[in-house]
Amino acid sequence: MTVPDKEALRRKYVMERDKRLRPDGNDQYVRLTGRLAHYLDDPYTPRDPREPKTDHVTVAFIGGGFAGLVTGARLKEAGIDDVRIIEKGGDFGGTWYWNRYPGAQCDTASFVYMPLLEETGHMPTEKYAHAPEILEHCRRIGKHFGLYDNALFHTEVDDLEWDAARSRWNVRTKQGDAFTAQFIAMGTGPLHVPKLPGIPGIQSFRGHSFHTSRWDYSYTGGDPSGAPMENLAGKRVAIIGTGATSVQCVPHLARACGELYVFQRTPSSVDVRDNRPTDPEWFAQIATPGWQQRWLENFTANQTGGLAEEDLVMDGWTDITRRVRSRIMAIPPEEFTAKRMREAWEDSDFEKMEEIRARVDSIVKDPETANGLKAWYRQLCKRPCFHDDYLQAFNVPGTHLIDTDGKGVERVTETGVVAGGREYQVDCIIYASGFEVGTEYTRRAGYDLTGRDGVRLSEYCADGMRTLHGVHVHGFPNAFITQPTQGANLISNIPHNLTEAGRTVALTIKHALDNGYSEVEPSKEAEDAWIDLLLSGKPLIERPADCTPGYYNNEGRPSPRARFSVGHPQGPMAFFKHIAEWRTTGDFQGLDFR
Ligand code: NDP
């Protein structure tokens, strides 16, 4: 490959970024309330009326996705049986309950992505399992650990209030439940509130429309396992958005639709996927006791720049770090400075992105379409995608890339979608427009917490998130959060963060119960010290300022609160080591039990 003109690339990246910067940031999207609320209806499970709960449980967990499942499993293993998971969907699964669009599959290798494989004895059938298998695995965990017994589905928490006199939380839901829990834990995920572009006319469209996270198979035909969507034959379909979701479902739509219009504002970088079925003989060899923990640690070490002897997963994620590492290792010792390391990283990135752009040319036959599909930014500015059929879909007759050159679709009419001043008449609009990310946590969760002395969580974290280990919050006794931020912050494999947080939560609750404590809470000093440690770090490699806007950088409008959205200053490996040692010592440093 020829050496790229780095200055020209830098200028091009800035130019492309500038086209997309908008003053309205996150406000460019609309919430699905009022007349748009029907976009949130559950198309998968009918609602079953039930009597409201007014009882008491030991642990209430909000969210029935991976976070709730892995924490529930660890609680059950610890002998804590009285666990109630509250979930807004009609079953366990979280992301995998809602996202059943055709082609959905995990982007991180199943062996490290799917939690509790060893405990449940499941062998993923593919390196990157498809959504139905992952959803089934969620159900498997639920059954294996008895989590269905006390679960409340199609239930949304409305309010959580600490009752100091009785050392318990009052839990109220939109379904009329009003029960108490000694402990509450939350794992509501970062991407669960669908959003639509805030463009005029969405409500005027007279054809059919839905969001990708509520796929309407009754309209399209087919099913989540990839059966052909026969009802789309001869139909004109628009899909708005070209993020990770669109990349996975466009190949299926291209095969099914009469005409498919793919409306693009920013192209995704799409690298090689190389999926393959799992060989059971190979799996039997690797699946020796402790295998999944070894794989998790190996992936994290490779993906975050640690020095692992081998790379068990070997994929696009670990390739990114392998390349950067080898560039950095090639710097002569006398020139080893932070500046040279940043240059080495940039060189590696230019090389990778040039490869990804060359891949577009090698696959897409129409040169104009190929040009439109090239991503002009650094690979980690936006979510990297990996797919072996997406680019090929643009060679299918009837599939059209409508590149809006960074501007986005303008409006929706009664009969179609307008972009670049032209109306495209369609029968159906599919919104692959993503999920709310940069908005307030309490807005996305749908509830706030009222902790000790009536302080609300939204008030306490008004200037930025404050926790100990990303799990415990001062002033909110017996409450736990399971998520990556202020912990490992390992973005390439979220379940690893959740698995560790689940262990921490279960051990803490067990310690309180075994010793007759009614409350546990982090001290202010411990929480402050943790935040100081987090803020002391200055990553050698930061997301550059010339990144194109998206949810990774709050739509190009950095928020002052973002400085708190960090992980351990020495990286994910250091956090996982720290928290494992913290758990092993058994003295729960930083937590007050009473
Ligand atoms: P994204 O937020 O990544 O993508 C939304 C898309 O809609 C973007 O292409 C965006 O363009 C586009 N868009 C928004 N407004 C307009 C407009 N007015 N006109 C035209 N286009 C518009 O959502 P996704 O659902 O694709 O993915 C969300 C996240 O979910 C991923 O980043 C990933 O973390 C996760 N995911 C994971 C998968 C996996 O692991 N297998 C699969 C799918 C998703 P622009 O880029 O310009 O903002």
mmCIF file with all atom_site columns, N, CA, C and O in Angstrom, residues 366-398:
data_model
loop_
_atom_site.group_PDB
_atom_site.id
_atom_site.type_symbol
_atom_site.label_atom_id
_atom_site.label_alt_id
_atom_site.label_comp_id
_atom_site.label_asym_id
_atom_site.label_entity_id
_atom_site.label_seq_id
_atom_site.pdbx_PDB_ins_code
_atom_site.Cartn_x
_atom_site.Cartn_y
_atom_site.Cartn_z
_atom_site.occupancy
_atom_site.B_iso_or_equiv
_atom_site.pdbx_formal_charge
_atom_site.auth_seq_id
_atom_site.auth_comp_id
_atom_site.auth_asym_id
_atom_site.auth_atom_id
_atom_site.pdbx_PDB_model_num
ATOM 1   N N  . ASP A 1 366 ? -20.105 0.239  -8.648 1.00 0.00 ? 366 ASP A N  1
ATOM 2   C CA . ASP A 1 366 ? -20.353 1.593  -9.155 1.00 0.00 ? 366 ASP A CA 1
ATOM 3   C C  . ASP A 1 366 ? -19.412 2.581  -8.444 1.00 0.00 ? 366 ASP A C  1
ATOM 4   O O  . ASP A 1 366 ? -19.466 2.724  -7.206 1.00 0.00 ? 366 ASP A O  1
ATOM 5   N N  . PRO A 1 367 ? -18.532 3.269  -9.205 1.00 0.00 ? 367 PRO A N  1
ATOM 6   C CA . PRO A 1 367 ? -17.523 4.122  -8.548 1.00 0.00 ? 367 PRO A CA 1
ATOM 7   C C  . PRO A 1 367 ? -18.123 5.231  -7.690 1.00 0.00 ? 367 PRO A C  1
ATOM 8   O O  . PRO A 1 367 ? -17.604 5.553  -6.624 1.00 0.00 ? 367 PRO A O  1
ATOM 9   N N  . GLU A 1 368 ? -19.241 5.816  -8.123 1.00 0.00 ? 368 GLU A N  1
ATOM 10  C CA . GLU A 1 368 ? -19.827 6.904  -7.338 1.00 0.00 ? 368 GLU A CA 1
ATOM 11  C C  . GLU A 1 368 ? -20.346 6.378  -5.995 1.00 0.00 ? 368 GLU A C  1
ATOM 12  O O  . GLU A 1 368 ? -20.157 6.990  -4.938 1.00 0.00 ? 368 GLU A O  1
ATOM 13  N N  . THR A 1 369 ? -20.993 5.215  -6.066 1.00 0.00 ? 369 THR A N  1
ATOM 14  C CA . THR A 1 369 ? -21.489 4.605  -4.824 1.00 0.00 ? 369 THR A CA 1
ATOM 15  C C  . THR A 1 369 ? -20.309 4.250  -3.927 1.00 0.00 ? 369 THR A C  1
ATOM 16  O O  . THR A 1 369 ? -20.334 4.486  -2.715 1.00 0.00 ? 369 THR A O  1
ATOM 17  N N  . ALA A 1 370 ? -19.273 3.684  -4.526 1.00 0.00 ? 370 ALA A N  1
ATOM 18  C CA . ALA A 1 370 ? -18.091 3.307  -3.731 1.00 0.00 ? 370 ALA A CA 1
ATOM 19  C C  . ALA A 1 370 ? -17.511 4.536  -3.035 1.00 0.00 ? 370 ALA A C  1
ATOM 20  O O  . ALA A 1 370 ? -17.217 4.502  -1.832 1.00 0.00 ? 370 ALA A O  1
ATOM 21  N N  . ASN A 1 371 ? -17.394 5.628  -3.751 1.00 0.00 ? 371 ASN A N  1
ATOM 22  C CA . ASN A 1 371 ? -16.863 6.849  -3.133 1.00 0.00 ? 371 ASN A CA 1
ATOM 23  C C  . ASN A 1 371 ? -17.719 7.291  -1.959 1.00 0.00 ? 371 ASN A C  1
ATOM 24  O O  . ASN A 1 371 ? -17.207 7.696  -0.917 1.00 0.00 ? 371 ASN A O  1
ATOM 25  N N  . GLY A 1 372 ? -19.031 7.212  -2.161 1.00 0.00 ? 372 GLY A N  1
ATOM 26  C CA . GLY A 1 372 ? -19.956 7.644  -1.107 1.00 0.00 ? 372 GLY A CA 1
ATOM 27  C C  . GLY A 1 372 ? -19.841 6.795  0.143  1.00 0.00 ? 372 GLY A C  1
ATOM 28  O O  . GLY A 1 372 ? -20.146 7.253  1.244  1.00 0.00 ? 372 GLY A O  1
ATOM 29  N N  . LEU A 1 373 ? -19.422 5.550  0.000  1.00 0.00 ? 373 LEU A N  1
ATOM 30  C CA . LEU A 1 373 ? -19.392 4.631  1.146  1.00 0.00 ? 373 LEU A CA 1
ATOM 31  C C  . LEU A 1 373 ? -18.081 4.701  1.932  1.00 0.00 ? 373 LEU A C  1
ATOM 32  O O  . LEU A 1 373 ? -17.891 3.949  2.889  1.00 0.00 ? 373 LEU A O  1
ATOM 33  N N  . LYS A 1 374 ? -17.189 5.586  1.532  1.00 0.00 ? 374 LYS A N  1
ATOM 34  C CA . LYS A 1 374 ? -15.887 5.644  2.220  1.00 0.00 ? 374 LYS A CA 1
ATOM 35  C C  . LYS A 1 374 ? -15.950 6.549  3.448  1.00 0.00 ? 374 LYS A C  1
ATOM 36  O O  . LYS A 1 374 ? -16.444 7.673  3.366  1.00 0.00 ? 374 LYS A O  1
ATOM 37  N N  . ALA A 1 375 ? -15.416 6.030  4.541  1.00 0.00 ? 375 ALA A N  1
ATOM 38  C CA . ALA A 1 375 ? -15.437 6.769  5.808  1.00 0.00 ? 375 ALA A CA 1
ATOM 39  C C  . ALA A 1 375 ? -14.172 7.602  5.930  1.00 0.00 ? 375 ALA A C  1
ATOM 40  O O  . ALA A 1 375 ? -13.063 7.072  5.821  1.00 0.00 ? 375 ALA A O  1
ATOM 41  N N  . TRP A 1 376 ? -14.359 8.906  6.178  1.00 0.00 ? 376 TRP A N  1
ATOM 42  C CA . TRP A 1 376 ? -13.217 9.820  6.293  1.00 0.00 ? 376 TRP A CA 1
ATOM 43  C C  . TRP A 1 376 ? -13.106 10.317 7.719  1.00 0.00 ? 376 TRP A C  1
ATOM 44  O O  . TRP A 1 376 ? -13.479 11.451 8.036  1.00 0.00 ? 376 TRP A O  1
ATOM 45  N N  . TYR A 1 377 ? -12.644 9.467  8.585  1.00 0.00 ? 377 TYR A N  1
ATOM 46  C CA . TYR A 1 377 ? -12.364 9.835  9.978  1.00 0.00 ? 377 TYR A CA 1
ATOM 47  C C  . TYR A 1 377 ? -11.529 8.709  10.565 1.00 0.00 ? 377 TYR A C  1
ATOM 48  O O  . TYR A 1 377 ? -11.347 7.669  9.935  1.00 0.00 ? 377 TYR A O  1
ATOM 49  N N  . ARG A 1 378 ? -11.013 8.934  11.767 1.00 0.00 ? 378 ARG A N  1
ATOM 50  C CA . ARG A 1 378 ? -10.218 7.882  12.385 1.00 0.00 ? 378 ARG A CA 1
ATOM 51  C C  . ARG A 1 378 ? -11.135 6.773  12.897 1.00 0.00 ? 378 ARG A C  1
ATOM 52  O O  . ARG A 1 378 ? -12.261 7.021  13.308 1.00 0.00 ? 378 ARG A O  1
ATOM 53  N N  . GLN A 1 379 ? -10.617 5.541  12.863 1.00 0.00 ? 379 GLN A N  1
ATOM 54  C CA . GLN A 1 379 ? -11.490 4.379  13.028 1.00 0.00 ? 379 GLN A CA 1
ATOM 55  C C  . GLN A 1 379 ? -12.308 4.411  14.322 1.00 0.00 ? 379 GLN A C  1
ATOM 56  O O  . GLN A 1 379 ? -13.469 4.011  14.329 1.00 0.00 ? 379 GLN A O  1
ATOM 57  N N  . LEU A 1 380 ? -11.722 4.893  15.417 1.00 0.00 ? 380 LEU A N  1
ATOM 58  C CA . LEU A 1 380 ? -12.453 4.842  16.680 1.00 0.00 ? 380 LEU A CA 1
ATOM 59  C C  . LEU A 1 380 ? -13.263 6.109  16.950 1.00 0.00 ? 380 LEU A C  1
ATOM 60  O O  . LEU A 1 380 ? -13.799 6.291  18.030 1.00 0.00 ? 380 LEU A O  1
ATOM 61  N N  . CYS A 1 381 ? -13.353 6.997  15.943 1.00 0.00 ? 381 CYS A N  1
ATOM 62  C CA . CYS A 1 381 ? -14.224 8.164  16.102 1.00 0.00 ? 381 CYS A CA 1
ATOM 63  C C  . CYS A 1 381 ? -15.684 7.728  16.134 1.00 0.00 ? 381 CYS A C  1
ATOM 64  O O  . CYS A 1 381 ? -16.523 8.356  16.772 1.00 0.00 ? 381 CYS A O  1
ATOM 65  N N  . LYS A 1 382 ? -15.998 6.687  15.393 1.00 0.00 ? 382 LYS A N  1
ATOM 66  C CA . LYS A 1 382 ? -17.350 6.160  15.367 1.00 0.00 ? 382 LYS A CA 1
ATOM 67  C C  . LYS A 1 382 ? -17.249 4.669  15.613 1.00 0.00 ? 382 LYS A C  1
ATOM 68  O O  . LYS A 1 382 ? -16.169 4.090  15.521 1.00 0.00 ? 382 LYS A O  1
ATOM 69  N N  . ARG A 1 383 ? -18.355 4.046  15.882 1.00 0.00 ? 383 ARG A N  1
ATOM 70  C CA . ARG A 1 383 ? -18.356 2.613  16.158 1.00 0.00 ? 383 ARG A CA 1
ATOM 71  C C  . ARG A 1 383 ? -17.821 1.849  14.944 1.00 0.00 ? 383 ARG A C  1
ATOM 72  O O  . ARG A 1 383 ? -18.430 1.897  13.872 1.00 0.00 ? 383 ARG A O  1
ATOM 73  N N  . PRO A 1 384 ? -16.668 1.139  15.061 1.00 0.00 ? 384 PRO A N  1
ATOM 74  C CA . PRO A 1 384 ? -16.186 0.353  13.922 1.00 0.00 ? 384 PRO A CA 1
ATOM 75  C C  . PRO A 1 384 ? -17.178 -0.766 13.600 1.00 0.00 ? 384 PRO A C  1
ATOM 76  O O  . PRO A 1 384 ? -17.754 -1.361 14.504 1.00 0.00 ? 384 PRO A O  1
ATOM 77  N N  . CYS A 1 385 ? -17.388 -1.022 12.321 1.00 0.00 ? 385 CYS A N  1
ATOM 78  C CA . CYS A 1 385 ? -18.291 -2.111 11.919 1.00 0.00 ? 385 CYS A CA 1
ATOM 79  C C  . CYS A 1 385 ? -17.492 -3.175 11.177 1.00 0.00 ? 385 CYS A C  1
ATOM 80  O O  . CYS A 1 385 ? -16.442 -2.890 10.596 1.00 0.00 ? 385 CYS A O  1
ATOM 81  N N  . PHE A 1 386 ? -18.020 -4.388 11.182 1.00 0.00 ? 386 PHE A N  1
ATOM 82  C CA . PHE A 1 386 ? -17.363 -5.515 10.527 1.00 0.00 ? 386 PHE A CA 1
ATOM 83  C C  . PHE A 1 386 ? -18.458 -6.297 9.801  1.00 0.00 ? 386 PHE A C  1
ATOM 84  O O  . PHE A 1 386 ? -19.426 -6.734 10.438 1.00 0.00 ? 386 PHE A O  1
ATOM 85  N N  . HIS A 1 387 ? -18.328 -6.434 8.495  1.00 0.00 ? 387 HIS A N  1
ATOM 86  C CA . HIS A 1 387 ? -19.387 -7.162 7.780  1.00 0.00 ? 387 HIS A CA 1
ATOM 87  C C  . HIS A 1 387 ? -18.880 -7.631 6.427  1.00 0.00 ? 387 HIS A C  1
ATOM 88  O O  . HIS A 1 387 ? -18.122 -6.916 5.764  1.00 0.00 ? 387 HIS A O  1
ATOM 89  N N  . ASP A 1 388 ? -19.318 -8.815 6.022  1.00 0.00 ? 388 ASP A N  1
ATOM 90  C CA . ASP A 1 388 ? -18.869 -9.342 4.726  1.00 0.00 ? 388 ASP A CA 1
ATOM 91  C C  . ASP A 1 388 ? -19.949 -9.304 3.641  1.00 0.00 ? 388 ASP A C  1
ATOM 92  O O  . ASP A 1 388 ? -19.732 -9.826 2.544  1.00 0.00 ? 388 ASP A O  1
ATOM 93  N N  . ASP A 1 389 ? -21.113 -8.722 3.939  1.00 0.00 ? 389 ASP A N  1
ATOM 94  C CA . ASP A 1 389 ? -22.179 -8.626 2.920  1.00 0.00 ? 389 ASP A CA 1
ATOM 95  C C  . ASP A 1 389 ? -22.700 -7.214 2.725  1.00 0.00 ? 389 ASP A C  1
ATOM 96  O O  . ASP A 1 389 ? -23.471 -6.971 1.802  1.00 0.00 ? 389 ASP A O  1
ATOM 97  N N  . TYR A 1 390 ? -22.335 -6.300 3.623  1.00 0.00 ? 390 TYR A N  1
ATOM 98  C CA . TYR A 1 390 ? -22.924 -4.952 3.559  1.00 0.00 ? 390 TYR A CA 1
ATOM 99  C C  . TYR A 1 390 ? -22.532 -4.240 2.267  1.00 0.00 ? 390 TYR A C  1
ATOM 100 O O  . TYR A 1 390 ? -23.397 -3.792 1.507  1.00 0.00 ? 390 TYR A O  1
ATOM 101 N N  . LEU A 1 391 ? -21.252 -4.147 2.012  1.00 0.00 ? 391 LEU A N  1
ATOM 102 C CA . LEU A 1 391 ? -20.811 -3.406 0.814  1.00 0.00 ? 391 LEU A CA 1
ATOM 103 C C  . LEU A 1 391 ? -21.332 -4.099 -0.443 1.00 0.00 ? 391 LEU A C  1
ATOM 104 O O  . LEU A 1 391 ? -21.758 -3.440 -1.409 1.00 0.00 ? 391 LEU A O  1
ATOM 105 N N  . GLN A 1 392 ? -21.346 -5.431 -0.412 1.00 0.00 ? 392 GLN A N  1
ATOM 106 C CA . GLN A 1 392 ? -21.833 -6.202 -1.568 1.00 0.00 ? 392 GLN A CA 1
ATOM 107 C C  . GLN A 1 392 ? -23.298 -5.875 -1.872 1.00 0.00 ? 392 GLN A C  1
ATOM 108 O O  . GLN A 1 392 ? -23.729 -5.970 -3.025 1.00 0.00 ? 392 GLN A O  1
ATOM 109 N N  . ALA A 1 393 ? -24.055 -5.505 -0.829 1.00 0.00 ? 393 ALA A N  1
ATOM 110 C CA . ALA A 1 393 ? -25.489 -5.238 -1.035 1.00 0.00 ? 393 ALA A CA 1
ATOM 111 C C  . ALA A 1 393 ? -25.691 -4.101 -2.040 1.00 0.00 ? 393 ALA A C  1
ATOM 112 O O  . ALA A 1 393 ? -26.724 -4.034 -2.718 1.00 0.00 ? 393 ALA A O  1
ATOM 113 N N  . PHE A 1 394 ? -24.702 -3.201 -2.143 1.00 0.00 ? 394 PHE A N  1
ATOM 114 C CA . PHE A 1 394 ? -24.868 -2.067 -3.060 1.00 0.00 ? 394 PHE A CA 1
ATOM 115 C C  . PHE A 1 394 ? -24.631 -2.467 -4.518 1.00 0.00 ? 394 PHE A C  1
ATOM 116 O O  . PHE A 1 394 ? -24.810 -1.653 -5.421 1.00 0.00 ? 394 PHE A O  1
ATOM 117 N N  . ASN A 1 395 ? -24.258 -3.732 -4.728 1.00 0.00 ? 395 ASN A N  1
ATOM 118 C CA . ASN A 1 395 ? -24.184 -4.244 -6.110 1.00 0.00 ? 395 ASN A CA 1
ATOM 119 C C  . ASN A 1 395 ? -25.493 -4.919 -6.527 1.00 0.00 ? 395 ASN A C  1
ATOM 120 O O  . ASN A 1 395 ? -25.638 -5.320 -7.682 1.00 0.00 ? 395 ASN A O  1
ATOM 121 N N  . VAL A 1 396 ? -26.417 -5.065 -5.566 1.00 0.00 ? 396 VAL A N  1
ATOM 122 C CA . VAL A 1 396 ? -27.689 -5.729 -5.881 1.00 0.00 ? 396 VAL A CA 1
ATOM 123 C C  . VAL A 1 396 ? -28.561 -4.736 -6.652 1.00 0.00 ? 396 VAL A C  1
ATOM 124 O O  . VAL A 1 396 ? -28.776 -3.608 -6.188 1.00 0.00 ? 396 VAL A O  1
ATOM 125 N N  . PRO A 1 397 ? -29.071 -5.132 -7.834 1.00 0.00 ? 397 PRO A N  1
ATOM 126 C CA . PRO A 1 397 ? -29.929 -4.204 -8.591 1.00 0.00 ? 397 PRO A CA 1
ATOM 127 C C  . PRO A 1 397 ? -31.108 -3.770 -7.711 1.00 0.00 ? 397 PRO A C  1
ATOM 128 O O  . PRO A 1 397 ? -31.678 -4.585 -6.997 1.00 0.00 ? 397 PRO A O  1
ATOM 129 N N  . GLY A 1 398 ? -31.430 -2.503 -7.748 1.00 0.00 ? 398 GLY A N  1
ATOM 130 C CA . GLY A 1 398 ? -32.567 -2.023 -6.940 1.00 0.00 ? 398 GLY A CA 1
ATOM 131 C C  . GLY A 1 398 ? -32.133 -1.463 -5.595 1.00 0.00 ? 398 GLY A C  1
ATOM 132 O O  . GLY A 1 398 ? -32.954 -0.913 -4.870 1.00 0.00 ? 398 GLY A O  1
#
